[in-house]
Structures are given as structure tokens and as C-alpha cells.
Amino acid sequence: AQSVTQLDSQVPVFEEAPVELRCNYSSSVSVYLFWYVQYPNQGLQLLLKYLSGSTLVKGINGFEAEFNKSQTSFHLRKPSVHISDTAEYFCAVTLYNKLIFGAGTRLAVHP
Amino acid sequence: DTEVTQTPKHLVMGMTNKKSLKCEQHMGHRAMYWYKQKAKKPPELMFVYSYEKLSINESVPSRFSPECPNSSLLNLHLHALQPEDSALYLCASSQETGSLDNTQYFGPGTRLTVL
């Protein structure tokens, strides 16, 4: 069965510092991987996705993620965060018609 | 354009009321989804429609009744809800189920409060 583990429930960071949000998955088949962001009282917005090809994926708002098949990871990174990046971040994998979400990581950016 | 719209934005209802949530997309997607999200939790899949037919029901109680009148619209009819059904209800759409790129695009959600 497929599952997604987000290793940190909360990540506090200062503005302009780099950040990495960790995501590991387990699957016996090829997967497609996603990162979504949810700002307070809003829906989910697609940040980036990996379907195939280059393992380094660039998304919106300066975020990028690297697919590592050997380590079954898809960590999200940003070199310099802003206050406006404060949000909940969800890693997800697809299984046929379904998105399997991780528990989420709360990124809190402090001035 | 990757916009999914949902109405209403907020809804307060009593346990004996009947109400409906509405979702619309104009991306030509043939798969649409309903999710329920409780506070500080990831979304939980409720229903999947593929080509206007219900393809997945995640054992959702019958007080939730989905409807897909056409390929652009998805409704969720609510009747005799319980306070524990209070949550953010999210709609999503994707090109079609089973395709290589089945990226789901989400709407802003309806915040439901059951009194």
C-alpha cells in the first residue's frame, strides 16, 4: 500500500532563511508526487509535481523539490522564505484515482 | 486557467436543514472530487466522479448525496447532518482518472458549520 510521511509537523524559520520540508513515501509501483500549499481559510494550491523526467522540479513562489527514488523522498526546498510563505504544506502521491496525503507540515516564518 | 469555483464560501445549517454545495470548473476536466477536511488534518476523499458517473464512494454516510449534472458541475446535497460534519468541504477536478497526468486542482472550499 502507498503511504506518505511528512517528518515534521511544524517547521519554524526566520524570514530570508532557507527551508526544507521533508517527505518520504512508500510504494511498490511508480508514483507521481505532488506538493500542495494551503493558506489559512483557503483551498489547496498546487506548488509543483513530479510525473517523470528530471528529478529536480521547480514550482511556483520559488519552491523546488527533488525526487530521490533510492531514498523514496520528495523534499521541498526554498532558498529564502518570506512571511507570506507561512502556511500548511501537504505532500501527496497518486494511487489510481486517489491522492494519498501526508499529515502536513506547518511552516511558520518569523520576522 | 486552473480555476475551480465553489459556492457558498460559508454555510451554517441546523441538523434538520437541507442544503447543497456547488462546484464548477471550465477546464474541460472529466473527473471531479469531493473532499472533507477537518482542522489541522489533510483532506479526506469522499467521492469521485468520472465522466459524470460516480466511480468512488469512500463509505460516506447517506446524509451526503453527490450529484454530477454535467461535466462542469458537481453538487453535494446535505440532509440531516450532525455537528461532527462541520468541516471545510473541498472540490477538485482533474483531466480524467487513470491518465498519466491526473493532477487535481482544488477549489477554495466551503466552510460548513452544523448547529
PDB file of C-alpha atoms in Angstrom:
ATOM      1  CA  ALA A   1       0.000   0.000   0.000  1.00  0.00           C
ATOM      2  CA  GLN A   2       1.115   3.516  -0.683  1.00  0.00           C
ATOM      3  CA  SER A   3       1.716   5.955   2.140  1.00  0.00           C
ATOM      4  CA  VAL A   4       3.262   9.367   2.655  1.00  0.00           C
ATOM      5  CA  THR A   5       5.202  10.522   5.709  1.00  0.00           C
ATOM      6  CA  GLN A   6       5.920  14.147   6.395  1.00  0.00           C
ATOM      7  CA  LEU A   7       8.612  14.015   9.001  1.00  0.00           C
ATOM      8  CA  ASP A   8       7.985  17.394  10.624  1.00  0.00           C
ATOM      9  CA  SER A   9       4.599  18.568  11.829  1.00  0.00           C
ATOM     10  CA  GLN A  10       5.886  22.106  12.335  1.00  0.00           C
ATOM     11  CA  VAL A  11       8.885  23.993  10.961  1.00  0.00           C
ATOM     12  CA  PRO A  12       9.660  27.432  12.418  1.00  0.00           C
ATOM     13  CA  VAL A  13      12.100  29.548  10.442  1.00  0.00           C
ATOM     14  CA  PHE A  14      13.211  33.157  10.256  1.00  0.00           C
ATOM     15  CA  GLU A  15      12.472  35.315   7.247  1.00  0.00           C
ATOM     16  CA  GLU A  16      15.071  35.076   4.438  1.00  0.00           C
ATOM     17  CA  ALA A  17      16.436  31.801   5.813  1.00  0.00           C
ATOM     18  CA  PRO A  18      16.415  28.609   3.708  1.00  0.00           C
ATOM     19  CA  VAL A  19      13.918  25.871   4.473  1.00  0.00           C
ATOM     20  CA  GLU A  20      13.440  22.193   3.680  1.00  0.00           C
ATOM     21  CA  LEU A  21      10.197  20.332   4.273  1.00  0.00           C
ATOM     22  CA  ARG A  22      10.692  16.596   4.253  1.00  0.00           C
ATOM     23  CA  CYS A  23       8.510  13.988   2.592  1.00  0.00           C
ATOM     24  CA  ASN A  24       9.034  10.251   2.271  1.00  0.00           C
ATOM     25  CA  TYR A  25       6.744   7.831   0.507  1.00  0.00           C
ATOM     26  CA  SER A  26       6.346   4.097   0.284  1.00  0.00           C
ATOM     27  CA  SER A  27       5.105   2.410  -2.838  1.00  0.00           C
ATOM     28  CA  SER A  28       5.579  -0.803  -4.752  1.00  0.00           C
ATOM     29  CA  VAL A  29       4.812   0.875  -8.061  1.00  0.00           C
ATOM     30  CA  SER A  30       5.853   4.004  -9.918  1.00  0.00           C
ATOM     31  CA  VAL A  31       4.425   7.105  -8.329  1.00  0.00           C
ATOM     32  CA  TYR A  32       3.528  10.627  -9.191  1.00  0.00           C
ATOM     33  CA  LEU A  33       4.340  13.108  -6.452  1.00  0.00           C
ATOM     34  CA  PHE A  34       2.880  16.487  -5.541  1.00  0.00           C
ATOM     35  CA  TRP A  35       3.305  19.324  -3.100  1.00  0.00           C
ATOM     36  CA  TYR A  36       0.297  21.473  -2.263  1.00  0.00           C
ATOM     37  CA  VAL A  37       0.134  24.603  -0.104  1.00  0.00           C
ATOM     38  CA  GLN A  38      -2.867  25.688   1.941  1.00  0.00           C
ATOM     39  CA  TYR A  39      -3.030  29.236   3.266  1.00  0.00           C
ATOM     40  CA  PRO A  40      -5.365  29.912   6.211  1.00  0.00           C
ATOM     41  CA  ASN A  41      -9.035  29.527   5.326  1.00  0.00           C
ATOM     42  CA  GLN A  42      -8.280  28.654   1.713  1.00  0.00           C
ATOM     43  CA  GLY A  43      -8.243  25.623  -0.556  1.00  0.00           C
ATOM     44  CA  LEU A  44      -5.166  23.715  -1.701  1.00  0.00           C
ATOM     45  CA  GLN A  45      -2.913  25.249  -4.334  1.00  0.00           C
ATOM     46  CA  LEU A  46      -0.559  23.126  -6.418  1.00  0.00           C
ATOM     47  CA  LEU A  47       3.066  24.098  -5.781  1.00  0.00           C
ATOM     48  CA  LEU A  48       4.768  21.550  -8.015  1.00  0.00           C
ATOM     49  CA  LYS A  49       4.603  17.975  -9.240  1.00  0.00           C
ATOM     50  CA  TYR A  50       6.839  15.155 -10.405  1.00  0.00           C
ATOM     51  CA  LEU A  51       5.484  12.848 -13.083  1.00  0.00           C
ATOM     52  CA  SER A  52       8.648  11.779 -14.905  1.00  0.00           C
ATOM     53  CA  GLY A  53      11.862  13.184 -16.380  1.00  0.00           C
ATOM     54  CA  SER A  54      14.193  15.491 -14.483  1.00  0.00           C
ATOM     55  CA  THR A  55      14.290  14.703 -10.790  1.00  0.00           C
ATOM     56  CA  LEU A  56      14.639  18.381  -9.856  1.00  0.00           C
ATOM     57  CA  VAL A  57      11.268  20.045 -10.170  1.00  0.00           C
ATOM     58  CA  LYS A  58      10.709  23.780  -9.967  1.00  0.00           C
ATOM     59  CA  GLY A  59       7.374  25.157  -8.821  1.00  0.00           C
ATOM     60  CA  ILE A  60       5.676  28.411  -8.065  1.00  0.00           C
ATOM     61  CA  ASN A  61       6.753  31.013  -5.496  1.00  0.00           C
ATOM     62  CA  GLY A  62      10.431  29.979  -5.703  1.00  0.00           C
ATOM     63  CA  PHE A  63       9.932  26.445  -4.381  1.00  0.00           C
ATOM     64  CA  GLU A  64      11.637  23.371  -5.776  1.00  0.00           C
ATOM     65  CA  ALA A  65      11.695  19.676  -4.915  1.00  0.00           C
ATOM     66  CA  GLU A  66      13.946  16.754  -5.726  1.00  0.00           C
ATOM     67  CA  PHE A  67      12.668  13.260  -6.424  1.00  0.00           C
ATOM     68  CA  ASN A  68      15.038  10.655  -4.991  1.00  0.00           C
ATOM     69  CA  LYS A  69      13.941   7.163  -5.936  1.00  0.00           C
ATOM     70  CA  SER A  70      16.613   5.345  -3.923  1.00  0.00           C
ATOM     71  CA  GLN A  71      15.667   7.202  -0.748  1.00  0.00           C
ATOM     72  CA  THR A  72      11.950   7.336  -1.651  1.00  0.00           C
ATOM     73  CA  SER A  73      11.917  11.024  -0.836  1.00  0.00           C
ATOM     74  CA  PHE A  74      10.497  14.184  -2.357  1.00  0.00           C
ATOM     75  CA  HIS A  75      11.726  17.019  -0.137  1.00  0.00           C
ATOM     76  CA  LEU A  76      10.571  20.585  -0.745  1.00  0.00           C
ATOM     77  CA  ARG A  77      13.067  23.455  -0.555  1.00  0.00           C
ATOM     78  CA  LYS A  78      13.194  27.212  -0.796  1.00  0.00           C
ATOM     79  CA  PRO A  79      16.461  29.168  -0.515  1.00  0.00           C
ATOM     80  CA  SER A  80      14.923  32.238   1.145  1.00  0.00           C
ATOM     81  CA  VAL A  81      11.463  32.310   2.721  1.00  0.00           C
ATOM     82  CA  HIS A  82       9.092  35.218   3.198  1.00  0.00           C
ATOM     83  CA  ILE A  83       6.490  35.918   5.831  1.00  0.00           C
ATOM     84  CA  SER A  84       3.867  35.192   3.175  1.00  0.00           C
ATOM     85  CA  ASP A  85       5.084  31.573   2.917  1.00  0.00           C
ATOM     86  CA  THR A  86       3.507  30.847   6.310  1.00  0.00           C
ATOM     87  CA  ALA A  87       1.029  28.070   5.512  1.00  0.00           C
ATOM     88  CA  GLU A  88       0.318  24.340   5.706  1.00  0.00           C
ATOM     89  CA  TYR A  89       2.189  22.222   3.166  1.00  0.00           C
ATOM     90  CA  PHE A  90       0.980  18.791   2.046  1.00  0.00           C
ATOM     91  CA  CYS A  91       2.976  16.172   0.195  1.00  0.00           C
ATOM     92  CA  ALA A  92       0.892  13.680  -1.791  1.00  0.00           C
ATOM     93  CA  VAL A  93       1.203  10.670  -4.091  1.00  0.00           C
ATOM     94  CA  THR A  94      -1.327   9.302  -6.537  1.00  0.00           C
ATOM     95  CA  LEU A  95      -2.774   5.832  -6.424  1.00  0.00           C
ATOM     96  CA  TYR A  96      -5.025   5.335  -9.437  1.00  0.00           C
ATOM     97  CA  ASN A  97      -7.796   7.900  -8.904  1.00  0.00           C
ATOM     98  CA  LYS A  98      -6.785   8.870  -5.408  1.00  0.00           C
ATOM     99  CA  LEU A  99      -4.422  11.349  -3.839  1.00  0.00           C
ATOM    100  CA  ILE A 100      -2.755   9.977  -0.718  1.00  0.00           C
ATOM    101  CA  PHE A 101      -1.791  12.913   1.509  1.00  0.00           C
ATOM    102  CA  GLY A 102       0.799  13.217   4.199  1.00  0.00           C
ATOM    103  CA  ALA A 103      -0.261  14.670   7.548  1.00  0.00           C
ATOM    104  CA  GLY A 104       1.003  18.110   6.593  1.00  0.00           C
ATOM    105  CA  THR A 105       3.794  20.415   7.761  1.00  0.00           C
ATOM    106  CA  ARG A 106       3.040  23.794   9.236  1.00  0.00           C
ATOM    107  CA  LEU A 107       5.661  26.305   8.051  1.00  0.00           C
ATOM    108  CA  ALA A 108       5.815  29.340  10.338  1.00  0.00           C
ATOM    109  CA  VAL A 109       8.023  32.173   9.083  1.00  0.00           C
ATOM    110  CA  HIS A 110       9.036  34.691  11.742  1.00  0.00           C
ATOM    111  CA  PRO A 111      10.379  38.223  11.183  1.00  0.00           C
TER     112      PRO A 111
ATOM    113  CA  ASP B   1      -6.858  28.651 -16.389  1.00  0.00           C
ATOM    114  CA  THR B   2      -6.846  26.227 -13.463  1.00  0.00           C
ATOM    115  CA  GLU B   3      -9.777  27.615 -11.545  1.00  0.00           C
ATOM    116  CA  VAL B   4     -12.324  25.612  -9.632  1.00  0.00           C
ATOM    117  CA  THR B   5     -15.073  27.658  -8.015  1.00  0.00           C
ATOM    118  CA  GLN B   6     -17.207  26.704  -5.039  1.00  0.00           C
ATOM    119  CA  THR B   7     -20.319  28.250  -3.546  1.00  0.00           C
ATOM    120  CA  PRO B   8     -21.205  29.207  -0.933  1.00  0.00           C
ATOM    121  CA  LYS B   9     -17.993  30.205   0.822  1.00  0.00           C
ATOM    122  CA  HIS B  10     -19.584  29.706   4.232  1.00  0.00           C
ATOM    123  CA  LEU B  11     -22.687  27.778   5.289  1.00  0.00           C
ATOM    124  CA  VAL B  12     -24.363  27.423   8.664  1.00  0.00           C
ATOM    125  CA  MET B  13     -27.171  24.894   8.929  1.00  0.00           C
ATOM    126  CA  GLY B  14     -29.228  23.128  11.513  1.00  0.00           C
ATOM    127  CA  MET B  15     -29.426  19.384  11.816  1.00  0.00           C
ATOM    128  CA  THR B  16     -32.850  19.259  10.164  1.00  0.00           C
ATOM    129  CA  ASN B  17     -31.992  21.501   7.220  1.00  0.00           C
ATOM    130  CA  LYS B  18     -31.383  20.508   3.614  1.00  0.00           C
ATOM    131  CA  LYS B  19     -28.685  22.426   1.765  1.00  0.00           C
ATOM    132  CA  SER B  20     -26.413  21.984  -1.231  1.00  0.00           C
ATOM    133  CA  LEU B  21     -22.814  22.798  -2.032  1.00  0.00           C
ATOM    134  CA  LYS B  22     -21.886  23.664  -5.583  1.00  0.00           C
ATOM    135  CA  CYS B  23     -18.649  23.240  -7.525  1.00  0.00           C
ATOM    136  CA  GLU B  24     -17.845  24.335 -11.062  1.00  0.00           C
ATOM    137  CA  GLN B  25     -14.877  24.031 -13.408  1.00  0.00           C
ATOM    138  CA  HIS B  26     -14.389  25.105 -17.019  1.00  0.00           C
ATOM    139  CA  MET B  27     -11.089  23.372 -17.735  1.00  0.00           C
ATOM    140  CA  GLY B  28     -12.664  20.527 -19.698  1.00  0.00           C
ATOM    141  CA  HIS B  29     -11.799  18.102 -16.911  1.00  0.00           C
ATOM    142  CA  ARG B  30     -13.757  14.845 -16.829  1.00  0.00           C
ATOM    143  CA  ALA B  31     -13.057  13.840 -13.240  1.00  0.00           C
ATOM    144  CA  MET B  32     -14.347  15.685 -10.181  1.00  0.00           C
ATOM    145  CA  TYR B  33     -13.887  15.031  -6.488  1.00  0.00           C
ATOM    146  CA  TRP B  34     -15.350  15.911  -3.087  1.00  0.00           C
ATOM    147  CA  TYR B  35     -13.101  16.040  -0.029  1.00  0.00           C
ATOM    148  CA  LYS B  36     -13.785  16.743   3.625  1.00  0.00           C
ATOM    149  CA  GLN B  37     -11.093  18.472   5.690  1.00  0.00           C
ATOM    150  CA  LYS B  38     -11.139  18.807   9.453  1.00  0.00           C
ATOM    151  CA  ALA B  39      -8.937  21.350  11.207  1.00  0.00           C
ATOM    152  CA  LYS B  40      -5.216  20.574  11.181  1.00  0.00           C
ATOM    153  CA  LYS B  41      -5.764  17.425   9.090  1.00  0.00           C
ATOM    154  CA  PRO B  42      -5.219  16.560   5.426  1.00  0.00           C
ATOM    155  CA  PRO B  43      -8.230  16.329   3.113  1.00  0.00           C
ATOM    156  CA  GLU B  44     -10.156  13.042   3.143  1.00  0.00           C
ATOM    157  CA  LEU B  45     -11.618  11.778  -0.115  1.00  0.00           C
ATOM    158  CA  MET B  46     -15.403  11.366  -0.134  1.00  0.00           C
ATOM    159  CA  PHE B  47     -16.488  10.853  -3.758  1.00  0.00           C
ATOM    160  CA  VAL B  48     -15.031  10.636  -7.253  1.00  0.00           C
ATOM    161  CA  TYR B  49     -16.952  11.234 -10.474  1.00  0.00           C
ATOM    162  CA  SER B  50     -15.507  10.152 -13.785  1.00  0.00           C
ATOM    163  CA  TYR B  51     -17.297  11.154 -16.990  1.00  0.00           C
ATOM    164  CA  GLU B  52     -20.295  12.192 -14.882  1.00  0.00           C
ATOM    165  CA  LYS B  53     -20.618   8.775 -13.263  1.00  0.00           C
ATOM    166  CA  LEU B  54     -19.892   8.034  -9.623  1.00  0.00           C
ATOM    167  CA  SER B  55     -16.766   5.868  -9.573  1.00  0.00           C
ATOM    168  CA  ILE B  56     -15.695   6.009  -5.933  1.00  0.00           C
ATOM    169  CA  ASN B  57     -17.701   6.401  -2.724  1.00  0.00           C
ATOM    170  CA  GLU B  58     -15.444   6.174   0.296  1.00  0.00           C
ATOM    171  CA  SER B  59     -18.191   4.717   2.512  1.00  0.00           C
ATOM    172  CA  VAL B  60     -19.674   8.153   3.088  1.00  0.00           C
ATOM    173  CA  PRO B  61     -22.914   8.299   5.136  1.00  0.00           C
ATOM    174  CA  SER B  62     -26.067   8.670   3.057  1.00  0.00           C
ATOM    175  CA  ARG B  63     -26.788  12.097   4.572  1.00  0.00           C
ATOM    176  CA  PHE B  64     -24.254  13.258   1.958  1.00  0.00           C
ATOM    177  CA  SER B  65     -25.568  12.847  -1.578  1.00  0.00           C
ATOM    178  CA  PRO B  66     -23.387  13.805  -4.569  1.00  0.00           C
ATOM    179  CA  GLU B  67     -24.681  14.745  -7.978  1.00  0.00           C
ATOM    180  CA  CYS B  68     -22.929  15.497 -11.261  1.00  0.00           C
ATOM    181  CA  PRO B  69     -25.464  17.184 -13.599  1.00  0.00           C
ATOM    182  CA  ASN B  70     -22.882  17.721 -16.352  1.00  0.00           C
ATOM    183  CA  SER B  71     -19.144  17.599 -16.904  1.00  0.00           C
ATOM    184  CA  SER B  72     -18.606  21.090 -15.445  1.00  0.00           C
ATOM    185  CA  LEU B  73     -20.767  20.900 -12.344  1.00  0.00           C
ATOM    186  CA  LEU B  74     -20.649  18.918  -9.136  1.00  0.00           C
ATOM    187  CA  ASN B  75     -23.088  19.243  -6.265  1.00  0.00           C
ATOM    188  CA  LEU B  76     -23.129  17.853  -2.762  1.00  0.00           C
ATOM    189  CA  HIS B  77     -26.584  17.645  -1.201  1.00  0.00           C
ATOM    190  CA  LEU B  78     -26.703  17.715   2.576  1.00  0.00           C
ATOM    191  CA  HIS B  79     -29.535  16.459   4.774  1.00  0.00           C
ATOM    192  CA  ALA B  80     -29.831  15.691   8.480  1.00  0.00           C
ATOM    193  CA  LEU B  81     -26.193  16.418   9.187  1.00  0.00           C
ATOM    194  CA  GLN B  82     -24.534  16.082  12.568  1.00  0.00           C
ATOM    195  CA  PRO B  83     -22.332  18.648  14.352  1.00  0.00           C
ATOM    196  CA  GLU B  84     -19.309  16.418  13.681  1.00  0.00           C
ATOM    197  CA  ASP B  85     -19.862  17.008   9.953  1.00  0.00           C
ATOM    198  CA  SER B  86     -18.696  20.578  10.412  1.00  0.00           C
ATOM    199  CA  ALA B  87     -15.596  20.944   8.262  1.00  0.00           C
ATOM    200  CA  LEU B  88     -14.116  22.520   5.149  1.00  0.00           C
ATOM    201  CA  TYR B  89     -15.525  20.811   2.051  1.00  0.00           C
ATOM    202  CA  LEU B  90     -13.212  20.921  -0.927  1.00  0.00           C
ATOM    203  CA  CYS B  91     -13.963  20.206  -4.547  1.00  0.00           C
ATOM    204  CA  ALA B  92     -11.255  19.246  -7.051  1.00  0.00           C
ATOM    205  CA  SER B  93     -11.053  18.331 -10.703  1.00  0.00           C
ATOM    206  CA  SER B  94      -8.565  16.592 -12.986  1.00  0.00           C
ATOM    207  CA  GLN B  95      -8.281  15.748 -16.667  1.00  0.00           C
ATOM    208  CA  GLU B  96      -9.588  12.243 -16.169  1.00  0.00           C
ATOM    209  CA  THR B  97      -8.991   9.358 -13.859  1.00  0.00           C
ATOM    210  CA  GLY B  98      -6.319   6.931 -14.971  1.00  0.00           C
ATOM    211  CA  SER B  99      -4.471   9.355 -17.237  1.00  0.00           C
ATOM    212  CA  LEU B 100      -0.712   9.906 -16.941  1.00  0.00           C
ATOM    213  CA  ASP B 101      -1.209  13.436 -15.617  1.00  0.00           C
ATOM    214  CA  ASN B 102      -4.059  13.225 -13.157  1.00  0.00           C
ATOM    215  CA  THR B 103      -3.147  16.419 -11.334  1.00  0.00           C
ATOM    216  CA  GLN B 104      -6.011  17.560  -9.156  1.00  0.00           C
ATOM    217  CA  TYR B 105      -6.864  21.240  -8.933  1.00  0.00           C
ATOM    218  CA  PHE B 106      -8.755  22.369  -5.859  1.00  0.00           C
ATOM    219  CA  GLY B 107     -11.394  24.993  -5.239  1.00  0.00           C
ATOM    220  CA  PRO B 108     -11.336  27.403  -2.286  1.00  0.00           C
ATOM    221  CA  GLY B 109     -13.734  25.267  -0.266  1.00  0.00           C
ATOM    222  CA  THR B 110     -16.996  25.748   1.620  1.00  0.00           C
ATOM    223  CA  ARG B 111     -16.710  26.172   5.384  1.00  0.00           C
ATOM    224  CA  LEU B 112     -19.690  24.250   6.805  1.00  0.00           C
ATOM    225  CA  THR B 113     -20.936  24.629  10.368  1.00  0.00           C
ATOM    226  CA  VAL B 114     -23.693  22.330  11.616  1.00  0.00           C
ATOM    227  CA  LEU B 115     -25.519  23.542  14.708  1.00  0.00           C
TER     228      LEU B 115
END
